[in-house]
Every structure is written in structure tokens, then in C-alpha cells.
Amino acid sequence: MSENSDSGTFLLADYIQKIAATDGMKSDIRPVLFGLFGEVGGIMATAKKHHREGNAYYGYQLAVEEEFGDTLWYLAAVCRRVEINLEEIFAEVISGTGYTSVIAASDLTTGSISRIISPKVVRAIDDALLSLGQAAANLLVIGEEANDPKPLLVDFVDHYLKALEVAQLSFAQIARSNLKKTVGRFVAPNSAHLPMFDSGFLEEEQLPEKFEIEIRERATGRSYLRWNNVFIGDPLTDNIGDPDGYRFHDVFHFAHAAILHWSPVMRALIKQKRKSVPDFDEAQDSGRAIVVEEGLTAWIFSRAKDLEFFEGQDRVSFDMLKTVEGFVRGYEVQECPLSLWERAILDGYAVFRKVRKNGGGVVVGDRANRTIEYKPLAKGDADEPSGIH
């Protein structure tokens, strides 16, 4: 199941091949089986919430698609460990008497005919999900007994496809989304293929290729920013009873600019919005985009405080990264893989910790190399600005 950019067709064989690169779990099958069982439980919990809350359950479609996608990931991982071809399992299931097919013209260059498969009988959603849960539980004996795991896998895939039909979900969409998410999270991106959102814009509308921004803390407890010897933005305090260093949070916007090539906040600070293209100015650099970035930054910070601001950590939790993905949906930065977000967060907080410890510093950004670094302030101090700029 892989996307072909020319035809739009998604082939299961390609999904299986590409998703293997994201499997960093040990060869032991038991944790993978537990993971699959847990994801099926997630499907059932999501469906239960939707049943209880109806249309008030915001984000149901995305949530259930993700649970089905993660289930597919674990299913592929199980098949790799027992050395059974997942594509053959699907082929055996859909060739059974419980499925009907429609013949369609193929958009593949290697064939003229395609088949669209669907279950003949669509059960009530509760019954379908209960059967899926039972089939998942049956898989837990794989690796513990000498029996053939293939019939258990065939049975599970049968119930998985029927549950998809009941939930009115697209198998291709689920596989595409899961592949994009997991590859983006676990496979190092090719820097040549990363998005560069400023390409084609006037130089004065681009985020600077390289920048050094001073952050200085005054006796008042406020922090000030200076770029190219000009004070920018507003002086900041922590705005909280228990000081935590949030007055230095602009570091994170600079990390976004350097590593992700995206920061509506920094564009506003240095007055380099893309006004020559009204659609970009309105949709990507506007007040709403600024609020999204500020809100995301504040949300991550509230979690980071409980994690010692990521000190000594070399990764960000997948759950946090998925929340980040949800925050920025609809904006250009959604094209950035989750692994790049992870880098922006960890490198940004590495600089933040130094700025916080030293009461200021110089943030050095390099968009060409997608890096952000800390440099100590020069000795001596500049005159404190008399007002807000």
C-alpha cells in the first residue's frame, strides 16, 4: 500500500516495505502483540466516546483514523517477526466468501484492472468492534504455542477490515497517514527534501539566513531582545507567581525559524512578513498564525517544566509530537516531519537552559544548516531602552 504520485494508487506492498524502517522495537514479539492489543483497545475507547458524546466529540475522525493506523503498524510488525507476508494475509481474507468485489479500471501502468473489495454484510459497530477485540486477544498466544499463527492473523485482518467498513473509513487514507506520521517521526529526513517556506519571496520578506539576537535581562526582571543593534519586541516578564524563565521564551520562536524555517512570531518581531503575496500574509503570517505559535510554545513549556526542560533527554515523547502536529494543522509548517519538530524542541531548549542560567545570551541561528546555538553576551551592557519598540 504505497502512494504513487502519478496515479494516486496506494499499494500494500510498498507500505509494508517502507514502514519496516520505522520499527525500532526489539525482536521479541510479546511487546509488539501487547502494542497491537492496546491499539485495538484505543479504537474501542474512541468509538465509545463518540457513541457517548456524538458530534460533541471534537476530532473523532482523526482520532479513530490514527488508532486504526497504529493498529496496522503493529500488525505489520507482528508479521515481520513471524516471517509471514502481510500482503498474503490480506489477499487470503478478501478472497473469502464474506467479501464482494467491484471491477474498476486501474490507474497503474502495470495493469488495466483493479478490484474494490468490501464486506458483504455490515454489522452494527458495537458487534464489529467486539469481534475485533476478541480477534486481537486471540493473537496473544502467538509465540507461546506451536500452532500456526497464520489462521489467527487471517481472522484478525478479517475483523479489522469489517470494522473499517462499519466506521466508514478509507483504508488507503489510514495507511497513508500512518506512513507519513511514523516515517516522519522515526526516519531521519533527507535535508534536500525538507520544506523551505521562503523560497521565491523577496529577500526583505524572508526570515534571515543567519541571525544573532541578544537577550538581556535587566534589574527590573524584564528581558529585552536586540537584533542588528535595534531593540525588537516587548520587554517580557514570566507573568506567573513562581518565576520559571518564560520571559526568555522567544528562544523557541528563533529555534522554529532556524530549524523549521517557520515562525510567524519572529516574522512579526523583525517585520518581515510575506506581504507581496496576500494569501501568505493573510493565512500564514497573520495574527491567528502568531497565536497558534504562541499557544503551542506555551503548551510545550508547561510540559517541559515537569521534565527539567528536557535536560539530559535525547527525545521528545511521540504523544507530545502528535499534539504538536494537531496544533499546526492547516499551516505550512505541517509539512515538516515530526523528527524535525523534535530537533527544534530539543535544540531550542538546550539554548533556553543556558539563557535562563546566565540571565541572557546571544541566540545564533543558521537556517542553511538548520541549527541554533548559544553564545555568551559580550562583557559590558547596553543602555536600557526607554520604552517598548
mmCIF file of C-alpha atoms in Angstrom:
data_model
loop_
_atom_site.group_PDB
_atom_site.id
_atom_site.type_symbol
_atom_site.label_atom_id
_atom_site.label_comp_id
_atom_site.label_asym_id
_atom_site.label_seq_id
_atom_site.Cartn_x
_atom_site.Cartn_y
_atom_site.Cartn_z
ATOM 1 C CA MET A 1 0.000 0.000 0.000
ATOM 2 C CA SER A 2 2.160 2.877 -1.206
ATOM 3 C CA GLU A 3 1.339 6.124 -2.731
ATOM 4 C CA ASN A 4 2.195 6.545 -6.390
ATOM 5 C CA SER A 5 2.381 10.265 -7.083
ATOM 6 C CA ASP A 6 1.426 9.792 -10.702
ATOM 7 C CA SER A 7 -1.602 7.584 -10.223
ATOM 8 C CA GLY A 8 -2.623 8.236 -6.616
ATOM 9 C CA THR A 9 -2.732 4.481 -6.007
ATOM 10 C CA PHE A 10 -1.586 3.151 -2.659
ATOM 11 C CA LEU A 11 -0.088 -0.351 -2.649
ATOM 12 C CA LEU A 12 0.050 -2.519 0.441
ATOM 13 C CA ALA A 13 3.409 -3.992 -0.612
ATOM 14 C CA ASP A 14 5.046 -0.575 -0.567
ATOM 15 C CA TYR A 15 3.517 0.282 2.817
ATOM 16 C CA ILE A 16 4.979 -2.923 4.245
ATOM 17 C CA GLN A 17 8.416 -2.178 2.810
ATOM 18 C CA LYS A 18 8.562 1.480 3.880
ATOM 19 C CA ILE A 19 7.078 1.032 7.337
ATOM 20 C CA ALA A 20 9.733 -1.557 8.251
ATOM 21 C CA ALA A 21 12.290 1.253 8.563
ATOM 22 C CA THR A 22 10.287 2.741 11.463
ATOM 23 C CA ASP A 23 10.365 -0.434 13.568
ATOM 24 C CA GLY A 24 12.908 0.180 16.305
ATOM 25 C CA MET A 25 11.416 -2.307 18.773
ATOM 26 C CA LYS A 26 13.322 -5.390 19.856
ATOM 27 C CA SER A 27 12.789 -8.678 18.059
ATOM 28 C CA ASP A 28 10.780 -10.073 20.996
ATOM 29 C CA ILE A 29 7.211 -10.489 19.760
ATOM 30 C CA ARG A 30 5.405 -10.076 23.075
ATOM 31 C CA PRO A 31 5.720 -6.248 23.382
ATOM 32 C CA VAL A 32 4.531 -5.938 19.785
ATOM 33 C CA LEU A 33 1.496 -8.112 20.487
ATOM 34 C CA PHE A 34 0.731 -6.041 23.584
ATOM 35 C CA GLY A 35 1.072 -2.903 21.478
ATOM 36 C CA LEU A 36 -1.391 -4.201 18.892
ATOM 37 C CA PHE A 37 -3.860 -5.220 21.596
ATOM 38 C CA GLY A 38 -3.536 -1.776 23.170
ATOM 39 C CA GLU A 39 -4.222 -0.004 19.869
ATOM 40 C CA VAL A 40 -7.361 -2.071 19.328
ATOM 41 C CA GLY A 41 -8.397 -1.011 22.819
ATOM 42 C CA GLY A 42 -7.800 2.557 21.683
ATOM 43 C CA ILE A 43 -10.136 2.049 18.730
ATOM 44 C CA MET A 44 -12.835 0.770 21.059
ATOM 45 C CA ALA A 45 -12.320 3.600 23.579
ATOM 46 C CA THR A 46 -12.513 6.210 20.815
ATOM 47 C CA ALA A 47 -15.680 4.666 19.406
ATOM 48 C CA LYS A 48 -17.185 4.584 22.905
ATOM 49 C CA LYS A 49 -16.503 8.311 23.404
ATOM 50 C CA HIS A 50 -18.079 9.079 20.058
ATOM 51 C CA HIS A 51 -21.102 6.941 20.917
ATOM 52 C CA ARG A 52 -21.470 8.820 24.222
ATOM 53 C CA GLU A 53 -20.731 12.361 23.043
ATOM 54 C CA GLY A 54 -21.819 12.263 19.411
ATOM 55 C CA ASN A 55 -20.890 15.360 17.445
ATOM 56 C CA ALA A 56 -19.617 16.991 20.635
ATOM 57 C CA TYR A 57 -16.564 14.724 20.401
ATOM 58 C CA TYR A 58 -14.264 17.060 18.510
ATOM 59 C CA GLY A 59 -11.643 15.313 16.403
ATOM 60 C CA TYR A 60 -13.260 11.868 16.395
ATOM 61 C CA GLN A 61 -12.458 11.203 12.737
ATOM 62 C CA LEU A 62 -8.759 11.963 13.117
ATOM 63 C CA ALA A 63 -8.540 10.070 16.407
ATOM 64 C CA VAL A 64 -10.104 6.872 15.124
ATOM 65 C CA GLU A 65 -8.086 7.014 11.887
ATOM 66 C CA GLU A 66 -4.914 7.259 13.946
ATOM 67 C CA GLU A 67 -5.876 4.288 16.133
ATOM 68 C CA PHE A 68 -6.625 2.136 13.082
ATOM 69 C CA GLY A 69 -3.340 3.270 11.519
ATOM 70 C CA ASP A 70 -1.311 2.409 14.610
ATOM 71 C CA THR A 71 -3.030 -0.983 14.708
ATOM 72 C CA LEU A 72 -1.914 -1.584 11.118
ATOM 73 C CA TRP A 73 1.659 -0.646 12.107
ATOM 74 C CA TYR A 74 1.716 -3.236 14.899
ATOM 75 C CA LEU A 75 0.102 -5.834 12.653
ATOM 76 C CA ALA A 76 2.905 -5.378 10.118
ATOM 77 C CA ALA A 77 5.455 -5.643 12.950
ATOM 78 C CA VAL A 78 3.923 -8.928 14.146
ATOM 79 C CA CYS A 79 4.047 -10.364 10.634
ATOM 80 C CA ARG A 80 7.721 -9.432 10.271
ATOM 81 C CA ARG A 81 8.568 -11.286 13.463
ATOM 82 C CA VAL A 82 6.744 -14.474 12.483
ATOM 83 C CA GLU A 83 8.007 -14.154 8.891
ATOM 84 C CA ILE A 84 4.567 -14.126 7.298
ATOM 85 C CA ASN A 85 3.827 -11.786 4.398
ATOM 86 C CA LEU A 86 1.106 -9.356 5.466
ATOM 87 C CA GLU A 87 0.077 -8.820 1.854
ATOM 88 C CA GLU A 88 -0.654 -12.547 1.534
ATOM 89 C CA ILE A 89 -2.796 -12.393 4.665
ATOM 90 C CA PHE A 90 -4.906 -9.606 3.179
ATOM 91 C CA ALA A 91 -5.154 -11.442 -0.131
ATOM 92 C CA GLU A 92 -6.435 -14.569 1.593
ATOM 93 C CA VAL A 93 -9.017 -12.607 3.594
ATOM 94 C CA ILE A 94 -10.535 -10.712 0.667
ATOM 95 C CA SER A 95 -10.678 -13.834 -1.483
ATOM 96 C CA GLY A 96 -13.091 -15.403 1.008
ATOM 97 C CA THR A 97 -16.849 -15.714 0.669
ATOM 98 C CA GLY A 98 -17.527 -12.832 3.064
ATOM 99 C CA TYR A 99 -16.362 -10.212 0.580
ATOM 100 C CA THR A 100 -17.667 -8.900 -2.695
ATOM 101 C CA SER A 101 -15.663 -7.093 -5.361
ATOM 102 C CA VAL A 102 -16.283 -4.436 -7.962
ATOM 103 C CA ILE A 103 -14.163 -4.381 -11.103
ATOM 104 C CA ALA A 104 -12.656 -0.979 -11.872
ATOM 105 C CA ALA A 105 -10.252 0.475 -14.404
ATOM 106 C CA SER A 106 -6.755 0.523 -12.932
ATOM 107 C CA ASP A 107 -4.644 3.663 -12.805
ATOM 108 C CA LEU A 108 -1.468 1.605 -12.515
ATOM 109 C CA THR A 109 0.794 1.449 -15.539
ATOM 110 C CA THR A 110 1.396 -2.264 -14.931
ATOM 111 C CA GLY A 111 -2.225 -3.374 -15.078
ATOM 112 C CA SER A 112 -5.558 -2.468 -16.577
ATOM 113 C CA ILE A 113 -7.958 -3.900 -13.974
ATOM 114 C CA SER A 114 -8.366 -3.248 -10.259
ATOM 115 C CA ARG A 115 -10.717 -4.752 -7.694
ATOM 116 C CA ILE A 116 -12.512 -2.799 -4.985
ATOM 117 C CA ILE A 117 -13.306 -5.114 -2.081
ATOM 118 C CA SER A 118 -15.920 -4.660 0.632
ATOM 119 C CA PRO A 119 -17.636 -6.958 3.163
ATOM 120 C CA LYS A 120 -20.976 -8.386 2.044
ATOM 121 C CA VAL A 121 -22.528 -7.964 5.494
ATOM 122 C CA VAL A 122 -22.039 -4.803 7.552
ATOM 123 C CA ARG A 123 -22.617 -5.435 11.258
ATOM 124 C CA ALA A 124 -23.511 -2.982 13.995
ATOM 125 C CA ILE A 125 -20.467 -1.031 15.148
ATOM 126 C CA ASP A 126 -20.538 -2.454 18.695
ATOM 127 C CA ASP A 127 -20.591 -6.024 17.380
ATOM 128 C CA ALA A 128 -17.827 -5.325 14.861
ATOM 129 C CA LEU A 129 -15.544 -3.754 17.461
ATOM 130 C CA LEU A 130 -16.229 -6.500 19.992
ATOM 131 C CA SER A 131 -15.247 -9.107 17.414
ATOM 132 C CA LEU A 132 -12.107 -7.122 16.570
ATOM 133 C CA GLY A 133 -11.165 -7.017 20.239
ATOM 134 C CA GLN A 134 -11.641 -10.772 20.568
ATOM 135 C CA ALA A 135 -9.534 -11.399 17.469
ATOM 136 C CA ALA A 136 -6.787 -9.200 18.930
ATOM 137 C CA ALA A 137 -6.892 -11.135 22.197
ATOM 138 C CA ASN A 138 -6.551 -14.388 20.271
ATOM 139 C CA LEU A 139 -3.262 -13.156 18.793
ATOM 140 C CA LEU A 140 -1.650 -13.005 22.229
ATOM 141 C CA VAL A 141 -0.866 -16.722 22.101
ATOM 142 C CA ILE A 142 1.450 -16.243 19.115
ATOM 143 C CA GLY A 143 4.969 -17.219 20.104
ATOM 144 C CA GLU A 144 3.826 -19.208 23.122
ATOM 145 C CA GLU A 145 2.404 -22.253 21.371
ATOM 146 C CA ALA A 146 3.484 -24.413 18.469
ATOM 147 C CA ASN A 147 0.333 -23.689 16.490
ATOM 148 C CA ASP A 148 0.381 -21.903 13.145
ATOM 149 C CA PRO A 149 -0.098 -18.125 13.642
ATOM 150 C CA LYS A 150 -1.403 -17.598 10.121
ATOM 151 C CA PRO A 151 -5.075 -18.527 10.784
ATOM 152 C CA LEU A 152 -5.109 -16.143 13.763
ATOM 153 C CA LEU A 153 -3.714 -13.338 11.606
ATOM 154 C CA VAL A 154 -6.219 -14.048 8.834
ATOM 155 C CA ASP A 155 -9.054 -13.892 11.354
ATOM 156 C CA PHE A 156 -7.777 -10.616 12.797
ATOM 157 C CA VAL A 157 -7.416 -8.945 9.393
ATOM 158 C CA ASP A 158 -10.937 -10.090 8.506
ATOM 159 C CA HIS A 159 -12.369 -8.350 11.580
ATOM 160 C CA TYR A 160 -10.092 -5.334 11.065
ATOM 161 C CA LEU A 161 -11.431 -4.745 7.533
ATOM 162 C CA LYS A 162 -15.021 -5.212 8.660
ATOM 163 C CA ALA A 163 -14.522 -2.727 11.497
ATOM 164 C CA LEU A 164 -13.118 -0.239 8.978
ATOM 165 C CA GLU A 165 -16.201 -0.661 6.819
ATOM 166 C CA VAL A 166 -18.522 -0.109 9.767
ATOM 167 C CA ALA A 167 -16.569 3.002 10.815
ATOM 168 C CA GLN A 168 -16.783 4.264 7.212
ATOM 169 C CA LEU A 169 -13.044 4.831 6.995
ATOM 170 C CA SER A 170 -10.739 4.713 3.994
ATOM 171 C CA PHE A 171 -8.071 2.036 4.279
ATOM 172 C CA ALA A 172 -5.824 3.977 1.870
ATOM 173 C CA GLN A 173 -6.148 7.175 3.918
ATOM 174 C CA ILE A 174 -5.353 5.338 7.131
ATOM 175 C CA ALA A 175 -2.253 3.732 5.630
ATOM 176 C CA ARG A 176 -1.067 6.990 4.056
ATOM 177 C CA SER A 177 -1.470 8.918 7.300
ATOM 178 C CA ASN A 178 0.232 6.241 9.362
ATOM 179 C CA LEU A 179 3.150 6.018 6.956
ATOM 180 C CA LYS A 180 3.622 9.791 6.900
ATOM 181 C CA LYS A 181 3.431 10.043 10.686
ATOM 182 C CA THR A 182 5.747 7.163 11.560
ATOM 183 C CA VAL A 183 8.329 7.814 8.849
ATOM 184 C CA GLY A 184 8.307 11.483 9.810
ATOM 185 C CA ARG A 185 8.899 10.541 13.435
ATOM 186 C CA PHE A 186 11.413 7.700 13.232
ATOM 187 C CA VAL A 187 13.307 8.112 9.949
ATOM 188 C CA ALA A 188 15.890 10.882 9.661
ATOM 189 C CA PRO A 189 14.726 13.275 6.938
ATOM 190 C CA ASN A 190 16.690 13.991 3.785
ATOM 191 C CA SER A 191 17.671 17.633 4.217
ATOM 192 C CA ALA A 192 17.359 18.219 0.472
ATOM 193 C CA HIS A 193 13.651 17.315 0.674
ATOM 194 C CA LEU A 194 12.749 19.454 3.679
ATOM 195 C CA PRO A 195 10.396 22.391 3.032
ATOM 196 C CA MET A 196 11.819 25.901 2.642
ATOM 197 C CA PHE A 197 8.849 28.190 3.037
ATOM 198 C CA ASP A 198 10.595 31.416 1.979
ATOM 199 C CA SER A 199 11.757 30.265 -1.449
ATOM 200 C CA GLY A 200 10.741 32.694 -4.183
ATOM 201 C CA PHE A 201 9.926 35.597 -1.852
ATOM 202 C CA LEU A 202 11.674 38.956 -1.745
ATOM 203 C CA GLU A 203 14.777 38.994 0.430
ATOM 204 C CA GLU A 204 13.216 41.524 2.805
ATOM 205 C CA GLU A 205 10.274 39.151 3.303
ATOM 206 C CA GLN A 206 12.400 36.136 4.150
ATOM 207 C CA LEU A 207 13.478 35.007 7.570
ATOM 208 C CA PRO A 208 17.212 35.822 7.802
ATOM 209 C CA GLU A 209 19.520 33.059 6.600
ATOM 210 C CA LYS A 210 21.744 33.646 9.624
ATOM 211 C CA PHE A 211 20.962 35.718 12.682
ATOM 212 C CA GLU A 212 22.300 36.645 16.103
ATOM 213 C CA ILE A 213 19.789 38.004 18.600
ATOM 214 C CA GLU A 214 20.806 39.285 22.018
ATOM 215 C CA ILE A 215 18.644 38.514 25.025
ATOM 216 C CA ARG A 216 19.430 40.685 28.050
ATOM 217 C CA GLU A 217 17.829 40.639 31.470
ATOM 218 C CA ARG A 218 17.594 43.947 33.334
ATOM 219 C CA ALA A 219 17.452 44.684 37.035
ATOM 220 C CA THR A 220 13.689 45.031 36.683
ATOM 221 C CA GLY A 221 13.487 41.316 35.860
ATOM 222 C CA ARG A 222 12.382 42.062 32.305
ATOM 223 C CA SER A 223 14.108 40.592 29.290
ATOM 224 C CA TYR A 224 14.865 42.529 26.121
ATOM 225 C CA LEU A 225 15.698 41.440 22.580
ATOM 226 C CA ARG A 226 18.126 43.181 20.270
ATOM 227 C CA TRP A 227 18.801 42.338 16.627
ATOM 228 C CA ASN A 228 21.251 44.262 14.464
ATOM 229 C CA ASN A 229 21.643 46.760 17.341
ATOM 230 C CA VAL A 230 17.914 47.518 17.324
ATOM 231 C CA PHE A 231 15.598 46.540 20.172
ATOM 232 C CA ILE A 232 12.701 44.409 18.934
ATOM 233 C CA GLY A 233 9.501 43.204 20.517
ATOM 234 C CA ASP A 234 8.239 43.989 24.000
ATOM 235 C CA PRO A 235 10.126 43.609 27.294
ATOM 236 C CA LEU A 236 8.900 40.431 28.962
ATOM 237 C CA THR A 237 8.424 39.019 32.447
ATOM 238 C CA ASP A 238 7.441 35.481 33.409
ATOM 239 C CA ASN A 239 3.810 36.500 34.062
ATOM 240 C CA ILE A 240 3.484 33.863 36.764
ATOM 241 C CA GLY A 241 3.753 33.792 40.561
ATOM 242 C CA ASP A 242 6.599 31.282 40.600
ATOM 243 C CA PRO A 243 9.296 32.562 38.200
ATOM 244 C CA ASP A 244 10.260 29.910 35.665
ATOM 245 C CA GLY A 245 12.181 31.704 32.923
ATOM 246 C CA TYR A 246 9.321 32.068 30.466
ATOM 247 C CA ARG A 247 10.485 35.649 29.875
ATOM 248 C CA PHE A 248 13.147 34.044 27.651
ATOM 249 C CA HIS A 249 10.657 32.001 25.613
ATOM 250 C CA ASP A 250 11.420 33.861 22.376
ATOM 251 C CA VAL A 251 14.319 31.415 22.109
ATOM 252 C CA PHE A 252 11.780 28.839 20.954
ATOM 253 C CA HIS A 253 10.494 31.076 18.170
ATOM 254 C CA PHE A 254 14.069 31.534 16.994
ATOM 255 C CA ALA A 255 14.526 27.743 17.068
ATOM 256 C CA HIS A 256 11.408 27.353 14.942
ATOM 257 C CA ALA A 257 12.770 29.902 12.469
ATOM 258 C CA ALA A 258 16.228 28.339 12.224
ATOM 259 C CA ILE A 259 15.290 24.663 12.163
ATOM 260 C CA LEU A 260 11.749 24.567 10.761
ATOM 261 C CA HIS A 261 12.073 27.707 8.601
ATOM 262 C CA TRP A 262 8.795 28.830 10.185
ATOM 263 C CA SER A 263 7.894 31.375 12.823
ATOM 264 C CA PRO A 264 5.053 33.869 12.399
ATOM 265 C CA VAL A 265 6.151 35.386 15.718
ATOM 266 C CA MET A 266 9.703 36.081 14.563
ATOM 267 C CA ARG A 267 8.403 37.495 11.276
ATOM 268 C CA ALA A 268 6.294 39.928 13.284
ATOM 269 C CA LEU A 269 9.192 40.827 15.598
ATOM 270 C CA ILE A 270 11.545 41.711 12.737
ATOM 271 C CA LYS A 271 8.757 42.970 10.434
ATOM 272 C CA GLN A 272 9.499 40.567 7.578
ATOM 273 C CA LYS A 273 6.088 39.211 6.674
ATOM 274 C CA ARG A 274 5.405 37.989 3.134
ATOM 275 C CA LYS A 275 3.102 40.849 2.195
ATOM 276 C CA SER A 276 3.860 40.630 -1.535
ATOM 277 C CA VAL A 277 1.618 37.560 -1.663
ATOM 278 C CA PRO A 278 -1.651 38.443 0.115
ATOM 279 C CA ASP A 279 -2.668 34.805 0.623
ATOM 280 C CA PHE A 280 0.531 34.052 2.547
ATOM 281 C CA ASP A 281 0.323 37.263 4.524
ATOM 282 C CA GLU A 282 -3.277 36.508 5.486
ATOM 283 C CA ALA A 283 -3.159 32.755 6.070
ATOM 284 C CA GLN A 284 0.417 32.053 7.208
ATOM 285 C CA ASP A 285 1.817 35.227 8.777
ATOM 286 C CA SER A 286 -1.315 36.752 10.307
ATOM 287 C CA GLY A 287 -2.395 37.250 13.902
ATOM 288 C CA ARG A 288 -4.049 33.855 14.058
ATOM 289 C CA ALA A 289 -0.845 32.073 12.999
ATOM 290 C CA ILE A 290 1.021 34.076 15.635
ATOM 291 C CA VAL A 291 -1.475 32.985 18.290
ATOM 292 C CA VAL A 292 -1.073 29.348 17.204
ATOM 293 C CA GLU A 293 2.702 29.506 17.577
ATOM 294 C CA GLU A 294 2.493 31.317 20.918
ATOM 295 C CA GLY A 295 -0.094 28.855 22.199
ATOM 296 C CA LEU A 296 1.953 25.871 21.081
ATOM 297 C CA THR A 297 5.082 27.317 22.690
ATOM 298 C CA ALA A 298 3.274 27.904 25.981
ATOM 299 C CA TRP A 299 1.787 24.389 25.947
ATOM 300 C CA ILE A 300 5.149 22.711 25.350
ATOM 301 C CA PHE A 301 6.719 24.894 28.059
ATOM 302 C CA SER A 302 4.131 23.813 30.623
ATOM 303 C CA ARG A 303 5.074 20.172 29.962
ATOM 304 C CA ALA A 304 8.794 20.879 29.742
ATOM 305 C CA LYS A 305 8.821 22.325 33.277
ATOM 306 C CA ASP A 306 7.945 18.876 34.625
ATOM 307 C CA LEU A 307 10.746 17.357 32.528
ATOM 308 C CA GLU A 308 13.524 19.669 33.755
ATOM 309 C CA PHE A 309 13.252 21.486 30.427
ATOM 310 C CA PHE A 310 14.401 18.326 28.611
ATOM 311 C CA GLU A 311 17.822 18.375 30.256
ATOM 312 C CA GLY A 312 19.645 15.083 29.659
ATOM 313 C CA GLN A 313 16.987 13.904 27.215
ATOM 314 C CA ASP A 314 17.575 12.985 23.601
ATOM 315 C CA ARG A 315 13.979 12.550 22.523
ATOM 316 C CA VAL A 316 10.518 14.024 22.808
ATOM 317 C CA SER A 317 7.572 11.758 23.511
ATOM 318 C CA PHE A 318 5.562 10.656 20.496
ATOM 319 C CA ASP A 319 2.369 11.816 22.214
ATOM 320 C CA MET A 320 3.755 15.338 22.589
ATOM 321 C CA LEU A 321 4.837 15.411 18.950
ATOM 322 C CA LYS A 322 1.407 14.243 17.810
ATOM 323 C CA THR A 323 -0.160 17.079 19.811
ATOM 324 C CA VAL A 324 2.222 19.492 18.105
ATOM 325 C CA GLU A 325 1.073 18.083 14.772
ATOM 326 C CA GLY A 326 -2.523 18.802 15.731
ATOM 327 C CA PHE A 327 -1.692 22.359 16.807
ATOM 328 C CA VAL A 328 -0.233 23.342 13.435
ATOM 329 C CA ARG A 329 -2.652 21.505 11.172
ATOM 330 C CA GLY A 330 -3.708 23.829 8.359
ATOM 331 C CA TYR A 331 -0.495 25.872 8.366
ATOM 332 C CA GLU A 332 2.513 25.454 6.086
ATOM 333 C CA VAL A 333 4.687 24.034 8.860
ATOM 334 C CA GLN A 334 2.537 20.888 8.895
ATOM 335 C CA GLU A 335 4.816 19.738 6.050
ATOM 336 C CA CYS A 336 7.725 19.388 8.481
ATOM 337 C CA PRO A 337 8.287 15.805 9.709
ATOM 338 C CA LEU A 338 7.895 15.135 13.411
ATOM 339 C CA SER A 339 11.595 14.290 13.706
ATOM 340 C CA LEU A 340 12.406 17.867 12.663
ATOM 341 C CA TRP A 341 9.990 19.187 15.283
ATOM 342 C CA GLU A 342 11.746 17.013 17.843
ATOM 343 C CA ARG A 343 15.069 18.565 16.864
ATOM 344 C CA ALA A 344 13.662 22.102 17.052
ATOM 345 C CA ILE A 345 12.264 21.436 20.528
ATOM 346 C CA LEU A 346 15.379 19.762 21.974
ATOM 347 C CA ASP A 347 17.867 22.213 20.435
ATOM 348 C CA GLY A 348 15.681 25.166 21.388
ATOM 349 C CA TYR A 349 15.511 24.040 24.999
ATOM 350 C CA ALA A 350 19.278 23.402 25.089
ATOM 351 C CA VAL A 351 19.779 27.097 24.245
ATOM 352 C CA PHE A 352 16.961 28.177 26.594
ATOM 353 C CA ARG A 353 18.570 26.415 29.566
ATOM 354 C CA LYS A 354 21.794 28.362 29.010
ATOM 355 C CA VAL A 355 19.984 31.678 28.547
ATOM 356 C CA ARG A 356 17.979 31.040 31.729
ATOM 357 C CA LYS A 357 21.055 30.040 33.720
ATOM 358 C CA ASN A 358 23.087 33.064 32.617
ATOM 359 C CA GLY A 359 20.291 35.622 32.614
ATOM 360 C CA GLY A 360 20.677 36.225 28.906
ATOM 361 C CA GLY A 361 22.882 35.433 25.953
ATOM 362 C CA VAL A 362 23.108 35.537 22.191
ATOM 363 C CA VAL A 363 20.958 33.171 20.144
ATOM 364 C CA VAL A 364 22.732 32.189 16.936
ATOM 365 C CA GLY A 365 20.508 30.797 14.187
ATOM 366 C CA ASP A 366 21.574 29.267 10.880
ATOM 367 C CA ARG A 367 18.713 28.333 8.559
ATOM 368 C CA ALA A 368 21.018 26.860 5.912
ATOM 369 C CA ASN A 369 22.226 24.208 8.355
ATOM 370 C CA ARG A 370 19.030 24.257 10.451
ATOM 371 C CA THR A 371 20.892 24.892 13.693
ATOM 372 C CA ILE A 372 20.501 27.105 16.741
ATOM 373 C CA GLU A 373 23.275 27.738 19.267
ATOM 374 C CA TYR A 374 24.087 29.773 22.362
ATOM 375 C CA LYS A 375 26.820 32.363 22.665
ATOM 376 C CA PRO A 376 27.630 34.325 25.857
ATOM 377 C CA LEU A 377 26.956 38.045 25.890
ATOM 378 C CA ALA A 378 29.905 40.361 25.381
ATOM 379 C CA LYS A 379 31.188 41.968 28.556
ATOM 380 C CA GLY A 380 29.536 45.225 29.453
ATOM 381 C CA ASP A 381 25.926 46.192 28.939
ATOM 382 C CA ALA A 382 23.951 48.335 26.557
ATOM 383 C CA ASP A 383 21.719 51.184 27.619
ATOM 384 C CA GLU A 384 18.303 50.006 28.646
ATOM 385 C CA PRO A 385 15.659 51.066 26.148
ATOM 386 C CA SER A 386 13.373 53.803 27.381
ATOM 387 C CA GLY A 387 10.196 52.235 26.029
ATOM 388 C CA ILE A 388 8.659 49.419 24.041
ATOM 389 C CA HIS A 389 9.707 49.071 20.394
#
